[in-house]
N, CA, C and O of each residue as an XYZ file, in Angstrom:
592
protein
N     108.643     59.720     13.887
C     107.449     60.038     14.627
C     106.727     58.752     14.978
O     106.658     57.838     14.156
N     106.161     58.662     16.245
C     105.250     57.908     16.605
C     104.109     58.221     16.796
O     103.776     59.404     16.727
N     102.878     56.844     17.198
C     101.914     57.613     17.803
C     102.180     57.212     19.628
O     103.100     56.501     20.031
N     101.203     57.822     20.446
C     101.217     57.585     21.570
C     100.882     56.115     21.534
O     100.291     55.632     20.569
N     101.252     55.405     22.570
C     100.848     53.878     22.840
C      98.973     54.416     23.480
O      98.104     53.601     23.169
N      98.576     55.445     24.138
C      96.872     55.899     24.006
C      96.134     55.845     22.601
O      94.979     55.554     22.291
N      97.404     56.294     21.766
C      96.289     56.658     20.260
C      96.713     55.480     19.694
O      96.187     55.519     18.581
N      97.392     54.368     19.774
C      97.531     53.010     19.022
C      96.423     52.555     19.714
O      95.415     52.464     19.013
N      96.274     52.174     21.121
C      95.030     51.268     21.715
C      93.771     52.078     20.935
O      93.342     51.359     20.032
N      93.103     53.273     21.013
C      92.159     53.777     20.976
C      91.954     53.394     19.048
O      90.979     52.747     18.664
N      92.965     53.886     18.114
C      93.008     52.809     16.564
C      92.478     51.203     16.828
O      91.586     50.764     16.102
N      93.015     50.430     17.799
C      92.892     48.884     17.906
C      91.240     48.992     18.269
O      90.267     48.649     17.597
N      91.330     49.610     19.610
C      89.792     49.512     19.958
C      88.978     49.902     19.024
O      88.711     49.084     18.144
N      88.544     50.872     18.988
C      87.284     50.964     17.338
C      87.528     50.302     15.685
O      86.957     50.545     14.621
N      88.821     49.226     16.111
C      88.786     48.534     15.052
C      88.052     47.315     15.761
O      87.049     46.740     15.340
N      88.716     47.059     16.850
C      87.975     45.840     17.163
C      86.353     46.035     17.440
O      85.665     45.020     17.550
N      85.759     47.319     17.549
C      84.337     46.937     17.427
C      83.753     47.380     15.895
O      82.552     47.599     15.734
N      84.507     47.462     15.047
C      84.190     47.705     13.674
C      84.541     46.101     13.093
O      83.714     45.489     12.416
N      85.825     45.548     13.443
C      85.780     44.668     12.781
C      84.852     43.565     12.627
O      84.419     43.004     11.621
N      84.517     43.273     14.685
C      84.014     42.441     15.501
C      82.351     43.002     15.437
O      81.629     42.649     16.368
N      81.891     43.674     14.589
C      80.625     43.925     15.086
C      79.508     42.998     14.723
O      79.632     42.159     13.831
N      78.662     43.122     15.267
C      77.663     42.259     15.443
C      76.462     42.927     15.613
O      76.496     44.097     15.233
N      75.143     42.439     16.184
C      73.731     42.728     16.623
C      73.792     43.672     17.795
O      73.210     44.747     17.939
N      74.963     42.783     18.935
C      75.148     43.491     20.016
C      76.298     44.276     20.749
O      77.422     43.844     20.497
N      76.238     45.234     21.518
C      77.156     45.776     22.103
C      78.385     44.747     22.017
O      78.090     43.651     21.541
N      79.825     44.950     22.438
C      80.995     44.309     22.688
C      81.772     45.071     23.691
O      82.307     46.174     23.575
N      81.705     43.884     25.168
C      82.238     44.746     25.671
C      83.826     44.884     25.874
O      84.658     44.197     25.281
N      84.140     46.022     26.936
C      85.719     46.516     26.655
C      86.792     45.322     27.248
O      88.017     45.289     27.126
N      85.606     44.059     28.144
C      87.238     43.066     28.576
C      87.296     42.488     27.130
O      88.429     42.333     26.673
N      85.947     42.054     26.130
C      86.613     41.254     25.213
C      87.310     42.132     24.091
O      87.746     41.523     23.114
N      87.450     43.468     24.145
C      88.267     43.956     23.374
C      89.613     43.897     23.513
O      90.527     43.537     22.771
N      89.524     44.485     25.028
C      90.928     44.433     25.436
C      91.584     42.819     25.588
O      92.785     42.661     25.372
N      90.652     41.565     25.998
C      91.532     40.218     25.269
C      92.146     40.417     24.174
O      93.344     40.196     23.998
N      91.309     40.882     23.294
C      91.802     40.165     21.895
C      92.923     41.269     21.188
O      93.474     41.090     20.102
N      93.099     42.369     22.026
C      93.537     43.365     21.481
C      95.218     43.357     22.485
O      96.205     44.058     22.263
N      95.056     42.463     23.417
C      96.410     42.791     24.327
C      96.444     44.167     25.172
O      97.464     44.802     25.441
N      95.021     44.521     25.564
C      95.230     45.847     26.375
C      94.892     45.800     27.735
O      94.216     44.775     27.828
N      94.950     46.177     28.540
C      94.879     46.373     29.908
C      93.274     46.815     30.155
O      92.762     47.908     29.909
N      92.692     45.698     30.679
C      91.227     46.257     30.586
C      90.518     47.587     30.737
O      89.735     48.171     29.987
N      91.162     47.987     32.262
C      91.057     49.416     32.488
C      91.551     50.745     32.039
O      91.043     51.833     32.307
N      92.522     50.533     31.381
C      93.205     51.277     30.593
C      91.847     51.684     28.838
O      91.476     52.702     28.252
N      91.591     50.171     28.696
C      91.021     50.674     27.456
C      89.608     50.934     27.845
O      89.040     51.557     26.948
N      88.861     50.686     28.832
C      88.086     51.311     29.388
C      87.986     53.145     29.905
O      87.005     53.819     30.221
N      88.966     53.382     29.841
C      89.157     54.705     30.119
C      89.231     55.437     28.958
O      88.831     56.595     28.845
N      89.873     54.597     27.866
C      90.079     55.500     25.965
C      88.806     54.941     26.025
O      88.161     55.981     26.152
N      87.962     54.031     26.025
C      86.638     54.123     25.333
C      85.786     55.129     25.785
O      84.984     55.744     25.082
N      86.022     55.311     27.217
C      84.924     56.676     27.857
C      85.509     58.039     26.823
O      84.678     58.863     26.441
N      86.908     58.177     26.441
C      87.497     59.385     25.662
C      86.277     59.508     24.739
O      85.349     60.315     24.681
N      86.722     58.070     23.818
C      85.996     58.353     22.613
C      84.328     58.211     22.694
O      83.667     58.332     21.663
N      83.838     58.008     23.687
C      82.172     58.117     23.790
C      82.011     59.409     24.208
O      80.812     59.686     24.173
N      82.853     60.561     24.685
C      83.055     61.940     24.675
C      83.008     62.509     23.328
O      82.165     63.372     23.086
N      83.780     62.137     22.477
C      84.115     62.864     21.415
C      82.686     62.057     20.195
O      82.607     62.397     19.014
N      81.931     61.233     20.704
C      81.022     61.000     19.752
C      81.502     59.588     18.938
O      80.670     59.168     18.133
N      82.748     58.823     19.066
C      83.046     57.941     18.084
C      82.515     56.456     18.727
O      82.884     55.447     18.126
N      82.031     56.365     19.409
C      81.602     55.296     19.995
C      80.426     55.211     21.160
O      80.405     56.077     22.034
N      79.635     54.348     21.152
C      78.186     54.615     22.036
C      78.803     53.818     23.153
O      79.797     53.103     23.022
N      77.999     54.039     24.469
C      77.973     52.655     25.390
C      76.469     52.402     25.396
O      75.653     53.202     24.938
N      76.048     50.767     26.167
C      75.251     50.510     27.011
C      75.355     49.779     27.984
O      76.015     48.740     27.976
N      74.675     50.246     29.026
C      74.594     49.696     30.225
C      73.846     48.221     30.691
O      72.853     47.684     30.200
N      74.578     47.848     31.650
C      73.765     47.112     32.100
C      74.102     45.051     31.184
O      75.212     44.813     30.707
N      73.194     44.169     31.158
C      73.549     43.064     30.668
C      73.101     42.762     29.362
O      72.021     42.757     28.771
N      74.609     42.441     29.033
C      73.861     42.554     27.350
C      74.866     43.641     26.479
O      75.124     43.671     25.276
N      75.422     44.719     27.862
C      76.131     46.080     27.534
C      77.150     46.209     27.327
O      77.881     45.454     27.968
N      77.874     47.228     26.318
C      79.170     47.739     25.839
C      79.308     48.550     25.186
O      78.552     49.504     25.368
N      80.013     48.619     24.411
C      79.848     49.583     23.240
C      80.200     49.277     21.749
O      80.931     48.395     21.299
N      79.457     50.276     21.084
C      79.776     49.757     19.528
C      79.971     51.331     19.010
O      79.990     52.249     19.830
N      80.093     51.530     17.785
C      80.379     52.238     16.774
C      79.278     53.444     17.116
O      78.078     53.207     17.253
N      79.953     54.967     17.251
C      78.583     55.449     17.219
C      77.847     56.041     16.071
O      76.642     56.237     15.916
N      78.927     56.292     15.259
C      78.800     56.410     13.300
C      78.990     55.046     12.806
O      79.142     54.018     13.465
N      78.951     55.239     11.268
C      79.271     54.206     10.380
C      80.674     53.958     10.431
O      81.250     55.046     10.455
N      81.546     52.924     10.462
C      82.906     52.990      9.848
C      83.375     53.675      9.010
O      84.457     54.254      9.105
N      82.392     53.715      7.776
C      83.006     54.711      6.699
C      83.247     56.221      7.130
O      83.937     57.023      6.501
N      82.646     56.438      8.159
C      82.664     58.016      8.633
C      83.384     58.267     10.083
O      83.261     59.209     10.867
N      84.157     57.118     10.150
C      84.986     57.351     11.817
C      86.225     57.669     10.677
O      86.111     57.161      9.561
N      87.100     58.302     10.909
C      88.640     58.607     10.514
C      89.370     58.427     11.471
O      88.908     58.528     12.607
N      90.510     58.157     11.285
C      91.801     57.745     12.042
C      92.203     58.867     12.643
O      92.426     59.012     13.844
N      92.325     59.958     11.465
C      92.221     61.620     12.775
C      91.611     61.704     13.819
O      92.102     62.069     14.887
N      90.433     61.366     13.624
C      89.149     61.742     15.122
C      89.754     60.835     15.886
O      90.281     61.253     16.917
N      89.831     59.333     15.561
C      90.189     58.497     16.924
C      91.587     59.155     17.504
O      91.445     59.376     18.706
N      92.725     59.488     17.087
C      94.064     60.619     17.450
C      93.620     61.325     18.259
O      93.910     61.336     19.455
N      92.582     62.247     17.492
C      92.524     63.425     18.337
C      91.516     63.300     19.520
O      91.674     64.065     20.472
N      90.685     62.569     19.535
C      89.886     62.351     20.366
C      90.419     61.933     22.042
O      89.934     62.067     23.166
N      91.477     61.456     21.561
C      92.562     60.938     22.951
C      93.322     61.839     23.128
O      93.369     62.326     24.258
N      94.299     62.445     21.918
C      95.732     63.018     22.616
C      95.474     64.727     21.823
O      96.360     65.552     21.600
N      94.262     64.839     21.582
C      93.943     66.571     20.857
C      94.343     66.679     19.721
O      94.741     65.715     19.066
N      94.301     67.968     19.262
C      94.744     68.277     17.847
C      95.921     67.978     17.641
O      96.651     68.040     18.630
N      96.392     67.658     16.650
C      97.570     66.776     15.710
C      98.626     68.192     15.062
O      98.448     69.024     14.172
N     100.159     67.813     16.391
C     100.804     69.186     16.228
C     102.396     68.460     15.758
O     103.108     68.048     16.674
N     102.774     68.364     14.642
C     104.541     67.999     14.732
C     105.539     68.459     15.067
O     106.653     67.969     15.254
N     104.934     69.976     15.198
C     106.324     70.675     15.506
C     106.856     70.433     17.293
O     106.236     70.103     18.303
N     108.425     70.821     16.997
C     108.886     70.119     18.587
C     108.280     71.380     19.513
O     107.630     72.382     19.214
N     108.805     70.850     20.792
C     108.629     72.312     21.768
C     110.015     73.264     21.381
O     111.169     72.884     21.182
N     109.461     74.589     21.356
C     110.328     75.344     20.613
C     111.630     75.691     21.713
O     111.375     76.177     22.815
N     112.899     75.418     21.332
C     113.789     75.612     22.430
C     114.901     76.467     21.965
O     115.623     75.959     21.107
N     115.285     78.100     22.503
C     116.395     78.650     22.154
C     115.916     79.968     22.041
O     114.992     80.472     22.680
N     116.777     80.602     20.980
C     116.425     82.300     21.300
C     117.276     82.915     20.154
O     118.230     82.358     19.611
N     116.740     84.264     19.844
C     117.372     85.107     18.982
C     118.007     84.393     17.944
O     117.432     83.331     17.702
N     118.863     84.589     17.346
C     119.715     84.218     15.801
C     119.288     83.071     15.510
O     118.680     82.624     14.537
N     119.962     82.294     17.195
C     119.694     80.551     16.368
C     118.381     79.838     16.220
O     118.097     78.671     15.953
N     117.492     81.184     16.543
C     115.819     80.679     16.593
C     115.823     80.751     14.633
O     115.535     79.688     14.083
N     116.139     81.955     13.730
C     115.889     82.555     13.116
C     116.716     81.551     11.707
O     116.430     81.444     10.514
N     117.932     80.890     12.645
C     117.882     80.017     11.309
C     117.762     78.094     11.211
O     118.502     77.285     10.650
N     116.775     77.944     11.847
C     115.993     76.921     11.916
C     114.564     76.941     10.967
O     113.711     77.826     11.038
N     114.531     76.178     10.387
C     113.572     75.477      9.374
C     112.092     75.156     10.275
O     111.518     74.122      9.934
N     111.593     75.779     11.134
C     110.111     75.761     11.677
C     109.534     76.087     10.824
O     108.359     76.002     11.182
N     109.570     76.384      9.990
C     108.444     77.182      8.883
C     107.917     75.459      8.555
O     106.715     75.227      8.687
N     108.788     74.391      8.164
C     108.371     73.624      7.901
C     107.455     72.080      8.436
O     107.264     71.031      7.820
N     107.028     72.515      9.837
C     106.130     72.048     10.721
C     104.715     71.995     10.724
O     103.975     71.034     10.934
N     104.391     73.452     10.396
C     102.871     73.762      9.973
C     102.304     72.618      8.752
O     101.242     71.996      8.719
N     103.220     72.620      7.990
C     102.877     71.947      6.643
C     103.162     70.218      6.801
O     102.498     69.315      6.289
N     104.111     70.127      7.492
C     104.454     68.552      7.848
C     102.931     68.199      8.611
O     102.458     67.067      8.507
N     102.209     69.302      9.395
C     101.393     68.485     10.127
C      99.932     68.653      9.267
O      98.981     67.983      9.670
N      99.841     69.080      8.701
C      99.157     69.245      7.319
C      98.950     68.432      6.728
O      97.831     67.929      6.821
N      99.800     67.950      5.927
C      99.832     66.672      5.293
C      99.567     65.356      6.355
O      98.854     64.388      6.089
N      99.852     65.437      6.832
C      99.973     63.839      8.182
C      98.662     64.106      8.467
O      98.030     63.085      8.193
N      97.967     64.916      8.858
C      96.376     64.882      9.145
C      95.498     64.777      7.853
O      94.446     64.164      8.029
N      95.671     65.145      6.873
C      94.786     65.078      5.536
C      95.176     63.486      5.074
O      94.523     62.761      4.323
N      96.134     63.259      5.596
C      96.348     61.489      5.145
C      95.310     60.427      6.469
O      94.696     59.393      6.209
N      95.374     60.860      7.334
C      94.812     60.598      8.154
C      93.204     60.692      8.327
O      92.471     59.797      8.747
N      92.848     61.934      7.920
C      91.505     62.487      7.644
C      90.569     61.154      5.872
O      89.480     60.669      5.564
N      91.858     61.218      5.398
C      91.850     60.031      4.237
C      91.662     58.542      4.272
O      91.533     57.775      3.318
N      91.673     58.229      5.836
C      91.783     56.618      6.041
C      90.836     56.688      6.990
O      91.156     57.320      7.997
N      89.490     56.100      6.948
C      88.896     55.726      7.581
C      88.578     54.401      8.036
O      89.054     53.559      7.274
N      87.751     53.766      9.296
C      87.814     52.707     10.037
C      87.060     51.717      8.987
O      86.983     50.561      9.403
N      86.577     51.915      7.897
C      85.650     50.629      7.377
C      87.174     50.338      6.372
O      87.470     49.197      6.018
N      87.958     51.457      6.041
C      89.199     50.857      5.079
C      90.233     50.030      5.916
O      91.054     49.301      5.360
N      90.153     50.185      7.382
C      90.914     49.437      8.071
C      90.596     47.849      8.284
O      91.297     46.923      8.691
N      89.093     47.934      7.788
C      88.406     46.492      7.997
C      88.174     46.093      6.940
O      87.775     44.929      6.898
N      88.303     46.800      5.714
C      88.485     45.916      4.682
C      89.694     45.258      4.295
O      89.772     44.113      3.851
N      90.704     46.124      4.510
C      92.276     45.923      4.607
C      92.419     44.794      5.310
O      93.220     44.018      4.789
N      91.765     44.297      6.643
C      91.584     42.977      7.981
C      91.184     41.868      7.257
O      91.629     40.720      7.247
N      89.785     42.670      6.326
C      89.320     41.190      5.686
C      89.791     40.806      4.630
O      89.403     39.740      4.154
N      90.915     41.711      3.886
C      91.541     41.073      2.653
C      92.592     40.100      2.715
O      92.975     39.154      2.026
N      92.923     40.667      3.788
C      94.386     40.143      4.317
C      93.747     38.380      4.915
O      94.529     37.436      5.021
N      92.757     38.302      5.126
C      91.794     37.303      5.767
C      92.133     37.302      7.576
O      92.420     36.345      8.296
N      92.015     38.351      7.828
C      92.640     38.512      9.467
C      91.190     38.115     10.112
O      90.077     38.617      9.954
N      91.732     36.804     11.052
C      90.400     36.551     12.275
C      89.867     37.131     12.695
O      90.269     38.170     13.219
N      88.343     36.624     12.666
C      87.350     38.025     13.426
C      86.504     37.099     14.477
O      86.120     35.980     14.137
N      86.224     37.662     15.842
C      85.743     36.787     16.409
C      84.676     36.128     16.315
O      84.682     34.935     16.617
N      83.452     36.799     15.849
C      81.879     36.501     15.478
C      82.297     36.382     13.775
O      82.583     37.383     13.118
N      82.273     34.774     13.111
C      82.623     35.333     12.085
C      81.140     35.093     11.614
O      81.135     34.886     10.401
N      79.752     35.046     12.221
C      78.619     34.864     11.353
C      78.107     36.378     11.553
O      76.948     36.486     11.151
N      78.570     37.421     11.994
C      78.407     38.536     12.664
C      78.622     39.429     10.733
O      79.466     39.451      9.838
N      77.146     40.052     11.033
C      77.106     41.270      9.736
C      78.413     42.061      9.627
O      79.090     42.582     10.515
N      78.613     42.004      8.105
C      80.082     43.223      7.469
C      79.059     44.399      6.831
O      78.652     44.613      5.689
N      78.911     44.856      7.734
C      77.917     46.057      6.986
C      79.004     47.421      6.474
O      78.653     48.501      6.000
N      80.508     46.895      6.781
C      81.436     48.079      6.401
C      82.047     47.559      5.298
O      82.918     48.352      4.941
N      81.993     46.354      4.406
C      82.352     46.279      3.113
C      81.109     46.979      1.903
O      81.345     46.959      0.695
């Protein structure tokens, strides 16, 4: 299983304004520098997630966006689902009669069960502590860690 290359950028992006945060907004070209994304592209997952509540904008000079909760309370689920919807493993169901009946689907519901409660389990301030243990570069490094 993968994730979508949407729900990897949209993980990078609200790390990079969790990791990178500061006083002020950050906006989406210097995310997408430092993140290797296509400006407009991650401009478009950030409008997702300022839909779904995980991130604010502001306008104007000075403007971008930051965090719209705490880190400790963004989860790696919400940023998923916030882009690509609820979190489903099972395949698209293909076939009919008998050979439907002896296939192991029963065990999908529960695969995606677990993968979301692990997910629901890792939130964005553990992703930035994990950044800062590891001692991973941050761009503002005089910039407040209000998520340790």
């Amino acid at each position: 299983m993968r994730f979508s290359l949407k729900a990897r950028y949209a993980i990078y992006g609200v790390f990079d304004l969790a990791y990178n945060a500061g006083k002020d907004p950050i906006q989406s070209r210097r995310v997408s520098e430092r993140q290797g994304i296509p400006v407009r592209y991650m401009e478009q997952i950030f409008q997702q997630l300022r839909r779904a509540g995980l991130v604010a904008s502001k306008r104007g000079p000075g403007g971008g966006y930051v965090l719209a909760r705490p880190a400790e309370e963004i989860l790696l689920r919400d940023v998923i689902e916030a882009v690509e919807g609820p979190l489903n493993l099972a395949p698209e169901i293909e076939g009919e009669g008998q050979e439907m009946s002896r296939r192991p689907d029963f065990l999908w519901p529960e695969l995606t069960a677990r993968f979301s409660s692990t997910l629901a389990e890792t939130t964005l301030a553990r992703l930035c502590r994990e950044a800062y243990r590891i001692e991973m570069p941050r761009d503002d490094s005089d910039a407040p860690m209000y998520f340790i």
